Amino acid sequence: EAGVAQSPRYKIIEKRQSVAFWCNPISGHATLYWYQQILGQGPKLLIQFQNNGVVDDSQLPKDRFSAERLKGVDSTLKIQPAKLEDSAVYLCASSLQGSYNSPLHFGNGTRLTVT
Amino acid sequence: AQSVTQLGSHVSVSEGALVLLRCNYSSSVPPYLFWYVQYPNQGLQLLLKYTSAATLVKGINGFEAEFKKSETSFHLTKPSAHMSDAAEYFCAVSEGNTPLVFGKGTRLSVIA
């Protein structure tokens, strides 16, 4: 089966600019996650979708980050305006079921550098 | 809230030697525990998971982990390291109704 697809792989922007990341999960996976992985740390959950509804966005900085999954398939994560501390790898993951003991399948991530 | 502590941000072993990566967790309920591996410039891949069945869990690539409730540990082991095992390893915990919380990771280097 095709894996989780993410684009772009790399992005360099200046602070205060905006940026968007795209994710296409594994076909049939109802649950989609966006994680932020800062250098030297483990992934931190930003937002979880079940189909096209938000399950958990408690750690999403909503003043600058937004995400959508309009048709319950692919998803977009946006940052506007970006700050230096947003430099990180943004990982998208999907799982077949919504339960938290279901394995996550990760994409290769988008490495964002904010200068 | 659940949490994970991975002891040692960097572990170096010789090829053929035992690999031991340490993970301790904190959880108020019986946890679900996972080990993921991340190769350079790639996403995370599931190595193995514990979900309250057998306490000794076998995963891919010869890795295994043992759940020890009394020690709140879930250490990852492999009897003989291979060069291809060099990667970043993450332990993660969920309390079942909460999202996964990842540790900070341990980078494994394998010396020829």
mmCIF file of C-alpha atoms in Angstrom:
data_model
loop_
_atom_site.group_PDB
_atom_site.id
_atom_site.type_symbol
_atom_site.label_atom_id
_atom_site.label_comp_id
_atom_site.label_asym_id
_atom_site.label_seq_id
_atom_site.Cartn_x
_atom_site.Cartn_y
_atom_site.Cartn_z
ATOM 1 C CA GLU A 1 0.000 0.000 0.000
ATOM 2 C CA ALA A 2 1.108 3.549 -0.629
ATOM 3 C CA GLY A 3 2.383 5.318 2.469
ATOM 4 C CA VAL A 4 1.530 8.717 3.912
ATOM 5 C CA ALA A 5 2.491 11.402 1.405
ATOM 6 C CA GLN A 6 3.674 14.843 2.485
ATOM 7 C CA SER A 7 4.812 17.882 0.559
ATOM 8 C CA PRO A 8 6.952 19.842 0.327
ATOM 9 C CA ARG A 9 9.941 18.021 1.864
ATOM 10 C CA TYR A 10 11.757 21.231 2.698
ATOM 11 C CA LYS A 11 10.687 24.844 3.086
ATOM 12 C CA ILE A 12 12.660 27.940 4.016
ATOM 13 C CA ILE A 13 10.792 31.152 4.805
ATOM 14 C CA GLU A 14 11.396 34.400 6.618
ATOM 15 C CA LYS A 15 9.687 35.182 9.898
ATOM 16 C CA ARG A 16 6.227 36.703 9.561
ATOM 17 C CA GLN A 17 5.676 34.917 6.249
ATOM 18 C CA SER A 18 3.047 32.232 5.813
ATOM 19 C CA VAL A 19 3.509 28.583 4.827
ATOM 20 C CA ALA A 20 1.309 25.572 4.151
ATOM 21 C CA PHE A 21 1.987 21.862 4.319
ATOM 22 C CA TRP A 22 -0.017 19.112 2.648
ATOM 23 C CA CYS A 23 -0.650 15.527 3.713
ATOM 24 C CA ASN A 24 -2.401 12.608 2.027
ATOM 25 C CA PRO A 25 -2.920 9.682 4.431
ATOM 26 C CA ILE A 26 -3.020 6.003 3.635
ATOM 27 C CA SER A 27 -6.199 5.138 1.784
ATOM 28 C CA GLY A 28 -8.976 4.150 4.173
ATOM 29 C CA HIS A 29 -7.344 5.630 7.273
ATOM 30 C CA ALA A 30 -9.967 7.681 9.058
ATOM 31 C CA THR A 31 -7.662 9.247 11.626
ATOM 32 C CA LEU A 32 -5.045 11.841 10.699
ATOM 33 C CA TYR A 33 -2.517 13.555 12.953
ATOM 34 C CA TRP A 34 -0.146 16.483 12.601
ATOM 35 C CA TYR A 35 2.942 16.433 14.824
ATOM 36 C CA GLN A 36 5.680 19.002 15.350
ATOM 37 C CA GLN A 37 9.192 17.634 15.938
ATOM 38 C CA ILE A 38 11.713 20.200 17.107
ATOM 39 C CA LEU A 39 15.374 19.220 16.774
ATOM 40 C CA GLY A 40 16.430 16.977 19.649
ATOM 41 C CA GLN A 41 12.894 16.311 20.860
ATOM 42 C CA GLY A 42 10.189 13.776 20.290
ATOM 43 C CA PRO A 43 7.133 14.536 18.181
ATOM 44 C CA LYS A 44 4.454 16.670 19.809
ATOM 45 C CA LEU A 45 0.836 16.356 18.725
ATOM 46 C CA LEU A 46 -0.632 19.499 17.187
ATOM 47 C CA ILE A 47 -4.006 18.274 15.975
ATOM 48 C CA GLN A 48 -5.940 15.048 15.430
ATOM 49 C CA PHE A 49 -8.754 14.546 12.919
ATOM 50 C CA GLN A 50 -11.296 11.735 12.797
ATOM 51 C CA ASN A 51 -12.622 11.849 9.226
ATOM 52 C CA ASN A 52 -13.192 15.604 8.730
ATOM 53 C CA GLY A 53 -13.817 16.442 12.389
ATOM 54 C CA VAL A 54 -11.286 17.684 14.942
ATOM 55 C CA VAL A 55 -10.777 15.316 17.889
ATOM 56 C CA ASP A 56 -7.952 17.110 19.703
ATOM 57 C CA ASP A 57 -6.349 20.469 18.972
ATOM 58 C CA SER A 58 -5.454 21.406 22.534
ATOM 59 C CA GLN A 59 -1.764 21.901 21.696
ATOM 60 C CA LEU A 60 -2.263 23.795 18.449
ATOM 61 C CA PRO A 61 -1.208 27.476 18.733
ATOM 62 C CA LYS A 62 -4.441 28.711 17.255
ATOM 63 C CA ASP A 63 -3.335 32.317 16.960
ATOM 64 C CA ARG A 64 -0.988 31.321 14.119
ATOM 65 C CA PHE A 65 -1.610 27.677 13.208
ATOM 66 C CA SER A 66 -4.636 26.298 11.409
ATOM 67 C CA ALA A 67 -5.446 22.933 9.879
ATOM 68 C CA GLU A 68 -8.261 21.496 7.851
ATOM 69 C CA ARG A 69 -9.378 18.176 6.418
ATOM 70 C CA LEU A 70 -12.412 19.243 4.459
ATOM 71 C CA LYS A 71 -13.321 15.997 2.666
ATOM 72 C CA GLY A 72 -11.990 13.634 5.307
ATOM 73 C CA VAL A 73 -9.032 12.580 3.181
ATOM 74 C CA ASP A 74 -6.066 14.903 2.651
ATOM 75 C CA SER A 75 -5.191 17.698 5.035
ATOM 76 C CA THR A 76 -3.440 21.059 5.070
ATOM 77 C CA LEU A 77 -1.571 22.657 7.968
ATOM 78 C CA LYS A 78 -0.907 26.384 7.757
ATOM 79 C CA ILE A 79 1.256 28.760 9.759
ATOM 80 C CA GLN A 80 0.609 32.491 9.509
ATOM 81 C CA PRO A 81 2.677 34.394 10.503
ATOM 82 C CA ALA A 82 5.671 32.166 11.145
ATOM 83 C CA LYS A 83 8.065 32.711 14.050
ATOM 84 C CA LEU A 84 11.655 31.583 14.442
ATOM 85 C CA GLU A 85 10.595 28.975 17.013
ATOM 86 C CA ASP A 86 8.380 27.285 14.410
ATOM 87 C CA SER A 87 11.496 25.829 12.787
ATOM 88 C CA ALA A 88 10.902 22.087 13.039
ATOM 89 C CA VAL A 89 9.917 18.996 11.118
ATOM 90 C CA TYR A 90 6.168 18.706 10.644
ATOM 91 C CA LEU A 91 5.056 15.101 10.529
ATOM 92 C CA CYS A 92 1.745 13.804 9.313
ATOM 93 C CA ALA A 93 0.536 10.407 10.480
ATOM 94 C CA SER A 94 -2.557 8.314 9.924
ATOM 95 C CA SER A 95 -4.129 5.271 11.525
ATOM 96 C CA LEU A 96 -6.871 2.894 10.498
ATOM 97 C CA GLN A 97 -8.754 3.254 13.737
ATOM 98 C CA GLY A 98 -9.192 6.165 16.068
ATOM 99 C CA SER A 99 -8.179 4.297 19.206
ATOM 100 C CA TYR A 100 -4.850 5.293 20.701
ATOM 101 C CA ASN A 101 -3.484 1.761 20.705
ATOM 102 C CA SER A 102 -3.600 1.688 16.897
ATOM 103 C CA PRO A 103 -0.202 2.009 15.242
ATOM 104 C CA LEU A 104 0.562 5.299 13.551
ATOM 105 C CA HIS A 105 1.911 5.417 9.996
ATOM 106 C CA PHE A 106 4.095 8.467 9.462
ATOM 107 C CA GLY A 107 5.037 10.404 6.374
ATOM 108 C CA ASN A 108 8.609 11.574 5.802
ATOM 109 C CA GLY A 109 7.807 15.043 7.100
ATOM 110 C CA THR A 110 8.330 18.621 5.974
ATOM 111 C CA ARG A 111 11.427 20.342 7.353
ATOM 112 C CA LEU A 112 10.628 24.019 7.947
ATOM 113 C CA THR A 113 13.349 26.593 8.502
ATOM 114 C CA VAL A 114 12.279 30.082 9.556
ATOM 115 C CA THR A 115 14.990 32.746 9.201
ATOM 116 C CA ALA B 1 -1.019 12.875 32.648
ATOM 117 C CA GLN B 2 1.222 10.274 31.138
ATOM 118 C CA SER B 3 4.910 10.899 30.456
ATOM 119 C CA VAL B 4 7.958 9.100 29.126
ATOM 120 C CA THR B 5 11.614 9.355 30.095
ATOM 121 C CA GLN B 6 14.288 7.914 27.836
ATOM 122 C CA LEU B 7 17.585 7.541 29.656
ATOM 123 C CA GLY B 8 20.522 8.524 27.480
ATOM 124 C CA SER B 9 20.130 10.779 24.479
ATOM 125 C CA HIS B 10 22.919 8.896 22.698
ATOM 126 C CA VAL B 11 23.981 5.254 22.955
ATOM 127 C CA SER B 12 26.946 3.813 21.101
ATOM 128 C CA VAL B 13 27.556 0.064 20.691
ATOM 129 C CA SER B 14 29.886 -2.104 18.673
ATOM 130 C CA GLU B 15 28.541 -4.179 15.813
ATOM 131 C CA GLY B 16 27.421 -7.542 17.232
ATOM 132 C CA ALA B 17 27.025 -6.222 20.773
ATOM 133 C CA LEU B 18 23.845 -6.084 22.838
ATOM 134 C CA VAL B 19 21.596 -3.075 22.303
ATOM 135 C CA LEU B 20 19.742 -1.749 25.370
ATOM 136 C CA LEU B 21 17.681 1.426 25.128
ATOM 137 C CA ARG B 22 15.946 2.482 28.322
ATOM 138 C CA CYS B 23 12.422 3.827 28.695
ATOM 139 C CA ASN B 24 10.503 4.608 31.879
ATOM 140 C CA TYR B 25 6.929 5.782 31.850
ATOM 141 C CA SER B 26 4.425 7.407 34.143
ATOM 142 C CA SER B 27 0.749 6.571 33.827
ATOM 143 C CA SER B 28 -2.252 6.554 36.145
ATOM 144 C CA VAL B 29 -3.821 3.598 34.334
ATOM 145 C CA PRO B 30 -2.472 0.506 32.552
ATOM 146 C CA PRO B 31 -0.690 2.032 29.575
ATOM 147 C CA TYR B 32 -0.238 1.261 25.933
ATOM 148 C CA LEU B 33 3.483 1.442 25.148
ATOM 149 C CA PHE B 34 5.258 1.741 21.833
ATOM 150 C CA TRP B 35 8.729 1.918 20.360
ATOM 151 C CA TYR B 36 9.229 3.749 17.078
ATOM 152 C CA VAL B 37 12.397 4.087 14.979
ATOM 153 C CA GLN B 38 13.317 7.063 12.825
ATOM 154 C CA TYR B 39 16.001 6.835 10.147
ATOM 155 C CA PRO B 40 17.589 10.070 8.885
ATOM 156 C CA ASN B 41 15.227 12.271 6.891
ATOM 157 C CA GLN B 42 12.364 9.822 7.297
ATOM 158 C CA GLY B 43 9.225 9.546 9.367
ATOM 159 C CA LEU B 44 8.781 7.219 12.322
ATOM 160 C CA GLN B 45 8.171 3.492 11.878
ATOM 161 C CA LEU B 46 6.565 1.229 14.462
ATOM 162 C CA LEU B 47 8.996 -1.309 15.957
ATOM 163 C CA LEU B 48 6.656 -2.897 18.478
ATOM 164 C CA LYS B 49 3.802 -2.206 20.867
ATOM 165 C CA TYR B 50 2.540 -3.442 24.225
ATOM 166 C CA THR B 51 -1.210 -3.504 24.779
ATOM 167 C CA SER B 52 -1.625 -5.623 27.941
ATOM 168 C CA ALA B 53 -1.136 -9.051 26.398
ATOM 169 C CA ALA B 54 2.267 -10.739 26.833
ATOM 170 C CA THR B 55 4.779 -8.685 28.811
ATOM 171 C CA LEU B 56 7.607 -9.635 26.440
ATOM 172 C CA VAL B 57 6.882 -8.095 23.071
ATOM 173 C CA LYS B 58 8.709 -9.028 19.904
ATOM 174 C CA GLY B 59 9.020 -6.519 17.104
ATOM 175 C CA ILE B 60 10.581 -6.144 13.714
ATOM 176 C CA ASN B 61 14.293 -6.385 12.888
ATOM 177 C CA GLY B 62 15.037 -8.603 15.907
ATOM 178 C CA PHE B 63 14.053 -6.051 18.563
ATOM 179 C CA GLU B 64 12.041 -6.868 21.647
ATOM 180 C CA ALA B 65 10.875 -5.063 24.766
ATOM 181 C CA GLU B 66 9.719 -6.180 28.178
ATOM 182 C CA PHE B 67 6.972 -4.464 30.122
ATOM 183 C CA LYS B 68 7.802 -4.350 33.847
ATOM 184 C CA LYS B 69 4.986 -2.806 35.821
ATOM 185 C CA SER B 70 6.888 -2.818 39.130
ATOM 186 C CA GLU B 71 9.684 -0.783 37.552
ATOM 187 C CA THR B 72 7.428 1.253 35.222
ATOM 188 C CA SER B 73 9.844 0.380 32.455
ATOM 189 C CA PHE B 74 9.665 -0.742 28.835
ATOM 190 C CA HIS B 75 13.295 -1.144 27.759
ATOM 191 C CA LEU B 76 14.148 -2.053 24.168
ATOM 192 C CA THR B 77 16.764 -4.722 23.457
ATOM 193 C CA LYS B 78 18.406 -6.517 20.567
ATOM 194 C CA PRO B 79 20.949 -9.297 21.125
ATOM 195 C CA SER B 80 23.314 -8.315 18.326
ATOM 196 C CA ALA B 81 23.587 -4.844 16.803
ATOM 197 C CA HIS B 82 23.870 -4.367 13.065
ATOM 198 C CA MET B 83 25.119 -1.306 11.245
ATOM 199 C CA SER B 84 21.654 -0.807 9.796
ATOM 200 C CA ASP B 85 20.244 -0.331 13.328
ATOM 201 C CA ALA B 86 21.823 3.122 13.576
ATOM 202 C CA ALA B 87 18.846 5.480 13.953
ATOM 203 C CA GLU B 88 16.809 7.490 16.467
ATOM 204 C CA TYR B 89 14.523 5.477 18.722
ATOM 205 C CA PHE B 90 11.429 6.868 20.439
ATOM 206 C CA CYS B 91 9.420 5.390 23.277
ATOM 207 C CA ALA B 92 5.782 6.494 23.506
ATOM 208 C CA VAL B 93 2.894 5.990 25.929
ATOM 209 C CA SER B 94 -0.868 6.337 25.784
ATOM 210 C CA GLU B 95 -3.397 5.886 28.567
ATOM 211 C CA GLY B 96 -5.919 4.536 26.082
ATOM 212 C CA ASN B 97 -8.141 7.591 25.844
ATOM 213 C CA THR B 98 -5.315 10.079 25.344
ATOM 214 C CA PRO B 99 -2.979 10.755 22.426
ATOM 215 C CA LEU B 100 0.487 9.266 22.327
ATOM 216 C CA VAL B 101 3.178 11.110 24.273
ATOM 217 C CA PHE B 102 6.675 10.577 22.916
ATOM 218 C CA GLY B 103 9.983 10.622 24.736
ATOM 219 C CA LYS B 104 12.841 12.807 23.567
ATOM 220 C CA GLY B 105 14.490 9.950 21.728
ATOM 221 C CA THR B 106 17.763 8.032 21.919
ATOM 222 C CA ARG B 107 20.201 8.119 19.057
ATOM 223 C CA LEU B 108 21.841 4.737 18.499
ATOM 224 C CA SER B 109 25.260 4.610 16.855
ATOM 225 C CA VAL B 110 26.772 1.289 15.785
ATOM 226 C CA ILE B 111 30.557 1.101 15.485
ATOM 227 C CA ALA B 112 32.159 -1.324 13.075
#
